[in-house]
Amino acid sequence: QVQLVESGGGSVQAGGSLKLSCVGSGYHFKMKCMAWFRLAPGKEREGVAVISSAGSFIRYHSSINGRFTISRDNAKNTMYLQMNSLKSEDASMYYCAVAEDGACYSMGLKIRPDYWGQGTEVTVSS
């Protein structure tokens, strides 16, 4: 069965960095669109970044402003999110998700993933 396992969350001070990882299994990782979403208490879930199967198509939420970098290593079935210059408003549960590759191009951050990970928590203190 499909499994997505996130790691790398933690607690950092504002301005700090974290690198999240998501390992996928049970499906053809290298053929799928992958994405990071986040959900904070009292807020709506939002797409943070998406990356197409080959990494050629990438989109970020407008609030990211060059602070985050999404990437993937298809040989390792792993997707990453390097987060720099973290702000208090970045504090959230971060989830990785998988969707059909075409959805990356047609829907971008509004994709409706087929599968989700269990999430990893990011806390940012000011």
Short mmCIF file of N, CA and C in Angstrom, two decimals:
data_model
loop_
_atom_site.label_atom_id
_atom_site.label_comp_id
_atom_site.label_asym_id
_atom_site.label_seq_id
_atom_site.Cartn_x
_atom_site.Cartn_y
_atom_site.Cartn_z
N GLN A 1 0.83 -1.18 0.00
CA GLN A 1 0.00 0.00 0.00
C GLN A 1 0.88 1.25 0.00
N VAL A 2 0.28 2.35 -0.39
CA VAL A 2 1.02 3.61 -0.45
C VAL A 2 1.33 4.10 0.96
N GLN A 3 2.59 4.47 1.14
CA GLN A 3 3.01 5.07 2.40
C GLN A 3 3.85 6.30 2.13
N LEU A 4 3.60 7.34 2.89
CA LEU A 4 4.38 8.56 2.85
C LEU A 4 4.81 8.87 4.27
N VAL A 5 6.10 8.97 4.47
CA VAL A 5 6.61 9.17 5.83
C VAL A 5 7.46 10.43 5.86
N GLU A 6 6.97 11.42 6.60
CA GLU A 6 7.69 12.68 6.74
C GLU A 6 8.62 12.63 7.94
N SER A 7 9.66 13.43 7.87
CA SER A 7 10.57 13.61 9.00
C SER A 7 11.25 14.97 8.87
N GLY A 8 11.92 15.36 9.94
CA GLY A 8 12.69 16.59 9.89
C GLY A 8 12.07 17.78 10.59
N GLY A 9 10.84 17.64 11.04
CA GLY A 9 10.23 18.74 11.77
C GLY A 9 10.92 18.96 13.11
N GLY A 10 10.60 20.07 13.73
CA GLY A 10 11.19 20.38 15.02
C GLY A 10 10.89 21.80 15.43
N SER A 11 11.62 22.24 16.43
CA SER A 11 11.43 23.58 16.96
C SER A 11 12.66 24.42 16.68
N VAL A 12 12.46 25.58 16.09
CA VAL A 12 13.56 26.48 15.78
C VAL A 12 13.17 27.90 16.14
N GLN A 13 14.16 28.74 16.24
CA GLN A 13 13.89 30.16 16.44
C GLN A 13 13.63 30.83 15.11
N ALA A 14 12.90 31.91 15.15
CA ALA A 14 12.65 32.69 13.93
C ALA A 14 13.98 33.01 13.27
N GLY A 15 14.00 32.85 11.95
CA GLY A 15 15.22 33.06 11.19
C GLY A 15 16.01 31.79 10.97
N GLY A 16 15.64 30.74 11.67
CA GLY A 16 16.35 29.47 11.56
C GLY A 16 15.92 28.67 10.34
N SER A 17 16.48 27.46 10.24
CA SER A 17 16.23 26.59 9.09
C SER A 17 15.88 25.18 9.53
N LEU A 18 15.12 24.52 8.70
CA LEU A 18 14.81 23.11 8.85
C LEU A 18 14.74 22.49 7.47
N LYS A 19 15.02 21.19 7.40
CA LYS A 19 14.85 20.47 6.14
C LYS A 19 13.94 19.28 6.39
N LEU A 20 12.80 19.29 5.74
CA LEU A 20 11.85 18.20 5.84
C LEU A 20 12.12 17.18 4.74
N SER A 21 11.85 15.93 5.06
CA SER A 21 11.99 14.85 4.09
C SER A 21 10.69 14.06 4.05
N CYS A 22 10.42 13.48 2.91
CA CYS A 22 9.25 12.61 2.75
C CYS A 22 9.66 11.42 1.89
N VAL A 23 9.57 10.25 2.46
CA VAL A 23 9.89 9.02 1.73
C VAL A 23 8.60 8.35 1.31
N GLY A 24 8.49 8.08 0.03
CA GLY A 24 7.30 7.43 -0.50
C GLY A 24 7.57 5.98 -0.86
N SER A 25 6.57 5.13 -0.68
CA SER A 25 6.68 3.73 -1.06
C SER A 25 5.32 3.21 -1.46
N GLY A 26 5.34 2.07 -2.18
CA GLY A 26 4.08 1.45 -2.58
C GLY A 26 3.49 2.01 -3.86
N TYR A 27 4.22 2.83 -4.56
CA TYR A 27 3.76 3.38 -5.83
C TYR A 27 4.99 3.81 -6.62
N HIS A 28 4.74 4.19 -7.88
CA HIS A 28 5.86 4.60 -8.74
C HIS A 28 6.21 6.06 -8.45
N PHE A 29 7.07 6.24 -7.43
CA PHE A 29 7.41 7.58 -6.95
C PHE A 29 7.84 8.50 -8.08
N LYS A 30 8.70 8.01 -8.95
CA LYS A 30 9.30 8.88 -9.96
C LYS A 30 8.31 9.32 -11.03
N MET A 31 7.09 8.79 -11.01
CA MET A 31 6.10 9.14 -12.02
C MET A 31 5.03 10.09 -11.48
N LYS A 32 5.13 10.47 -10.23
CA LYS A 32 4.06 11.21 -9.58
C LYS A 32 4.45 12.64 -9.22
N CYS A 33 3.45 13.49 -9.20
CA CYS A 33 3.58 14.83 -8.63
C CYS A 33 3.63 14.70 -7.12
N MET A 34 4.51 15.47 -6.51
CA MET A 34 4.61 15.47 -5.06
C MET A 34 4.40 16.88 -4.54
N ALA A 35 3.93 16.98 -3.32
CA ALA A 35 3.62 18.31 -2.78
C ALA A 35 3.80 18.34 -1.27
N TRP A 36 4.00 19.54 -0.78
CA TRP A 36 3.98 19.82 0.66
C TRP A 36 2.78 20.73 0.95
N PHE A 37 2.03 20.33 1.96
CA PHE A 37 0.93 21.14 2.46
C PHE A 37 1.20 21.44 3.93
N ARG A 38 0.49 22.44 4.46
CA ARG A 38 0.58 22.70 5.89
C ARG A 38 -0.79 23.07 6.43
N LEU A 39 -0.97 22.75 7.69
CA LEU A 39 -2.23 23.02 8.36
C LEU A 39 -1.92 23.47 9.78
N ALA A 40 -2.34 24.68 10.09
CA ALA A 40 -2.15 25.24 11.42
C ALA A 40 -3.51 25.41 12.10
N PRO A 41 -3.53 25.35 13.43
CA PRO A 41 -4.80 25.52 14.15
C PRO A 41 -5.50 26.82 13.78
N GLY A 42 -6.77 26.72 13.45
CA GLY A 42 -7.54 27.90 13.13
C GLY A 42 -7.36 28.41 11.72
N LYS A 43 -6.54 27.71 10.94
CA LYS A 43 -6.30 28.14 9.56
C LYS A 43 -6.71 27.05 8.59
N GLU A 44 -6.89 27.44 7.35
CA GLU A 44 -7.19 26.46 6.32
C GLU A 44 -5.90 25.79 5.84
N ARG A 45 -6.05 24.56 5.42
CA ARG A 45 -4.90 23.88 4.83
C ARG A 45 -4.46 24.62 3.57
N GLU A 46 -3.16 24.74 3.40
CA GLU A 46 -2.67 25.43 2.21
C GLU A 46 -1.51 24.66 1.57
N GLY A 47 -1.48 24.71 0.27
CA GLY A 47 -0.37 24.11 -0.45
C GLY A 47 0.86 24.99 -0.32
N VAL A 48 1.96 24.41 0.06
CA VAL A 48 3.21 25.15 0.25
C VAL A 48 4.06 25.12 -1.01
N ALA A 49 4.19 23.92 -1.59
CA ALA A 49 5.01 23.76 -2.79
C ALA A 49 4.64 22.46 -3.48
N VAL A 50 4.78 22.46 -4.80
CA VAL A 50 4.57 21.24 -5.58
C VAL A 50 5.74 21.07 -6.53
N ILE A 51 6.00 19.81 -6.87
CA ILE A 51 7.08 19.51 -7.80
C ILE A 51 6.63 18.35 -8.68
N SER A 52 6.84 18.49 -9.97
CA SER A 52 6.44 17.45 -10.91
C SER A 52 7.37 16.25 -10.82
N SER A 53 7.02 15.20 -11.53
CA SER A 53 7.74 13.94 -11.41
C SER A 53 9.24 14.08 -11.69
N ALA A 54 9.58 14.85 -12.72
CA ALA A 54 10.99 15.02 -13.09
C ALA A 54 11.61 16.25 -12.44
N GLY A 55 10.84 16.97 -11.68
CA GLY A 55 11.35 18.16 -11.03
C GLY A 55 11.40 19.39 -11.91
N SER A 56 10.81 19.31 -13.09
CA SER A 56 10.89 20.41 -14.03
C SER A 56 9.84 21.48 -13.79
N PHE A 57 8.79 21.16 -13.06
CA PHE A 57 7.71 22.10 -12.77
C PHE A 57 7.62 22.25 -11.27
N ILE A 58 7.76 23.47 -10.78
CA ILE A 58 7.72 23.76 -9.34
C ILE A 58 6.90 25.03 -9.13
N ARG A 59 6.09 25.00 -8.11
CA ARG A 59 5.33 26.18 -7.70
C ARG A 59 5.38 26.29 -6.17
N TYR A 60 5.40 27.55 -5.70
CA TYR A 60 5.41 27.83 -4.27
C TYR A 60 4.25 28.74 -3.89
N HIS A 61 3.81 28.62 -2.64
CA HIS A 61 2.82 29.55 -2.11
C HIS A 61 3.42 30.95 -2.13
N SER A 62 2.58 31.93 -2.35
CA SER A 62 3.06 33.30 -2.49
C SER A 62 3.75 33.81 -1.23
N SER A 63 3.44 33.24 -0.09
CA SER A 63 4.05 33.71 1.16
C SER A 63 5.49 33.23 1.34
N ILE A 64 5.92 32.30 0.50
CA ILE A 64 7.24 31.71 0.68
C ILE A 64 8.34 32.69 0.29
N ASN A 65 8.16 33.40 -0.79
CA ASN A 65 9.09 34.47 -1.19
C ASN A 65 10.55 34.04 -1.20
N GLY A 66 10.82 32.89 -1.79
CA GLY A 66 12.19 32.44 -1.99
C GLY A 66 12.84 31.83 -0.77
N ARG A 67 12.13 31.66 0.32
CA ARG A 67 12.72 31.13 1.54
C ARG A 67 12.78 29.61 1.55
N PHE A 68 11.92 28.95 0.82
CA PHE A 68 11.86 27.48 0.82
C PHE A 68 12.30 26.96 -0.55
N THR A 69 12.83 25.74 -0.54
CA THR A 69 13.19 25.06 -1.77
C THR A 69 12.67 23.63 -1.73
N ILE A 70 11.84 23.28 -2.69
CA ILE A 70 11.36 21.90 -2.81
C ILE A 70 12.25 21.17 -3.79
N SER A 71 12.54 19.91 -3.51
CA SER A 71 13.36 19.11 -4.41
C SER A 71 12.99 17.64 -4.22
N ARG A 72 13.50 16.81 -5.08
CA ARG A 72 13.23 15.38 -4.97
C ARG A 72 14.41 14.60 -5.52
N ASP A 73 14.58 13.42 -4.97
CA ASP A 73 15.59 12.47 -5.43
C ASP A 73 14.85 11.19 -5.78
N ASN A 74 14.55 11.01 -7.04
CA ASN A 74 13.75 9.86 -7.46
C ASN A 74 14.48 8.53 -7.22
N ALA A 75 15.78 8.55 -7.19
CA ALA A 75 16.53 7.32 -6.93
C ALA A 75 16.34 6.86 -5.48
N LYS A 76 16.01 7.82 -4.61
CA LYS A 76 15.81 7.51 -3.19
C LYS A 76 14.35 7.56 -2.78
N ASN A 77 13.46 7.77 -3.74
CA ASN A 77 12.03 7.89 -3.44
C ASN A 77 11.77 8.93 -2.35
N THR A 78 12.48 10.03 -2.43
CA THR A 78 12.42 11.02 -1.37
C THR A 78 12.22 12.43 -1.92
N MET A 79 11.37 13.16 -1.25
CA MET A 79 11.14 14.57 -1.54
C MET A 79 11.61 15.39 -0.34
N TYR A 80 12.05 16.60 -0.60
CA TYR A 80 12.58 17.45 0.46
C TYR A 80 11.92 18.83 0.43
N LEU A 81 11.98 19.49 1.56
CA LEU A 81 11.61 20.90 1.65
C LEU A 81 12.63 21.59 2.55
N GLN A 82 13.52 22.33 1.93
CA GLN A 82 14.48 23.12 2.69
C GLN A 82 13.81 24.44 3.05
N MET A 83 13.73 24.70 4.34
CA MET A 83 13.05 25.90 4.81
C MET A 83 14.06 26.79 5.52
N ASN A 84 14.26 27.96 4.97
CA ASN A 84 15.18 28.95 5.56
C ASN A 84 14.41 30.19 6.00
N SER A 85 15.05 30.98 6.82
CA SER A 85 14.45 32.24 7.29
C SER A 85 13.03 32.02 7.80
N LEU A 86 12.88 31.02 8.64
CA LEU A 86 11.55 30.66 9.13
C LEU A 86 10.93 31.78 9.96
N LYS A 87 9.64 31.94 9.78
CA LYS A 87 8.87 32.95 10.50
C LYS A 87 7.85 32.25 11.40
N SER A 88 7.33 33.01 12.34
CA SER A 88 6.34 32.43 13.25
C SER A 88 5.12 31.93 12.48
N GLU A 89 4.80 32.60 11.40
CA GLU A 89 3.62 32.18 10.62
C GLU A 89 3.86 30.90 9.82
N ASP A 90 5.09 30.41 9.79
CA ASP A 90 5.38 29.13 9.14
C ASP A 90 5.11 27.95 10.08
N ALA A 91 4.92 28.22 11.34
CA ALA A 91 4.66 27.14 12.30
C ALA A 91 3.39 26.40 11.93
N SER A 92 3.49 25.09 11.82
CA SER A 92 2.34 24.32 11.34
C SER A 92 2.69 22.85 11.33
N MET A 93 1.70 22.01 11.08
CA MET A 93 1.93 20.63 10.70
C MET A 93 2.15 20.61 9.20
N TYR A 94 3.21 19.97 8.78
CA TYR A 94 3.53 19.87 7.36
C TYR A 94 3.29 18.44 6.89
N TYR A 95 2.60 18.35 5.78
CA TYR A 95 2.24 17.05 5.22
C TYR A 95 2.77 16.92 3.81
N CYS A 96 3.28 15.75 3.49
CA CYS A 96 3.60 15.50 2.09
C CYS A 96 2.45 14.74 1.46
N ALA A 97 2.33 14.88 0.17
CA ALA A 97 1.21 14.28 -0.55
C ALA A 97 1.63 13.91 -1.95
N VAL A 98 0.90 12.99 -2.56
CA VAL A 98 1.19 12.53 -3.90
C VAL A 98 -0.05 12.63 -4.77
N ALA A 99 0.16 12.99 -6.03
CA ALA A 99 -0.94 13.12 -6.97
C ALA A 99 -0.46 12.71 -8.36
N GLU A 100 -1.37 12.61 -9.28
CA GLU A 100 -1.00 12.32 -10.66
C GLU A 100 -0.16 13.48 -11.21
N ASP A 101 0.82 13.14 -12.02
CA ASP A 101 1.76 14.16 -12.49
C ASP A 101 1.05 15.27 -13.25
N GLY A 102 0.03 14.92 -14.03
CA GLY A 102 -0.69 15.95 -14.77
C GLY A 102 -1.32 17.00 -13.88
N ALA A 103 -1.66 16.61 -12.68
CA ALA A 103 -2.29 17.55 -11.75
C ALA A 103 -1.34 18.66 -11.33
N CYS A 104 -0.06 18.37 -11.31
CA CYS A 104 0.93 19.41 -10.99
C CYS A 104 0.78 20.57 -11.96
N TYR A 105 0.69 20.23 -13.23
CA TYR A 105 0.67 21.24 -14.28
C TYR A 105 -0.69 21.93 -14.36
N SER A 106 -1.74 21.18 -14.20
CA SER A 106 -3.07 21.76 -14.39
C SER A 106 -3.61 22.47 -13.16
N MET A 107 -3.18 22.03 -11.98
CA MET A 107 -3.77 22.59 -10.77
C MET A 107 -2.76 23.24 -9.84
N GLY A 108 -1.50 22.93 -10.00
CA GLY A 108 -0.48 23.54 -9.15
C GLY A 108 -0.75 23.30 -7.68
N LEU A 109 -0.75 24.36 -6.89
CA LEU A 109 -0.94 24.25 -5.45
C LEU A 109 -2.37 23.87 -5.07
N LYS A 110 -3.28 23.85 -6.02
CA LYS A 110 -4.65 23.48 -5.73
C LYS A 110 -4.92 22.01 -6.02
N ILE A 111 -3.85 21.22 -6.19
CA ILE A 111 -4.04 19.81 -6.46
C ILE A 111 -4.80 19.14 -5.33
N ARG A 112 -5.47 18.06 -5.67
CA ARG A 112 -6.18 17.24 -4.67
C ARG A 112 -5.45 15.91 -4.60
N PRO A 113 -4.57 15.77 -3.64
CA PRO A 113 -3.72 14.58 -3.58
C PRO A 113 -4.52 13.29 -3.39
N ASP A 114 -3.91 12.22 -3.85
CA ASP A 114 -4.51 10.90 -3.68
C ASP A 114 -4.13 10.28 -2.35
N TYR A 115 -2.94 10.63 -1.87
CA TYR A 115 -2.47 10.07 -0.61
C TYR A 115 -1.72 11.16 0.19
N TRP A 116 -1.76 10.96 1.51
CA TRP A 116 -1.13 11.90 2.43
C TRP A 116 -0.23 11.18 3.41
N GLY A 117 0.79 11.89 3.88
CA GLY A 117 1.59 11.39 4.99
C GLY A 117 0.93 11.74 6.31
N GLN A 118 1.59 11.35 7.40
CA GLN A 118 1.02 11.57 8.72
C GLN A 118 1.37 12.94 9.29
N GLY A 119 2.31 13.62 8.67
CA GLY A 119 2.65 14.97 9.08
C GLY A 119 3.86 15.04 9.99
N THR A 120 4.52 16.17 9.94
CA THR A 120 5.63 16.46 10.85
C THR A 120 5.47 17.91 11.30
N GLU A 121 5.67 18.14 12.59
CA GLU A 121 5.36 19.44 13.16
C GLU A 121 6.56 20.38 13.12
N VAL A 122 6.28 21.60 12.73
CA VAL A 122 7.29 22.66 12.73
C VAL A 122 6.83 23.75 13.69
N THR A 123 7.69 24.04 14.65
CA THR A 123 7.40 25.10 15.62
C THR A 123 8.46 26.18 15.48
N VAL A 124 8.03 27.43 15.44
CA VAL A 124 8.94 28.55 15.28
C VAL A 124 8.72 29.53 16.44
N SER A 125 9.75 29.76 17.19
CA SER A 125 9.65 30.67 18.33
C SER A 125 10.30 32.00 17.97
N SER A 126 9.70 33.06 18.46
CA SER A 126 10.22 34.40 18.15
C SER A 126 11.09 34.93 19.27
#
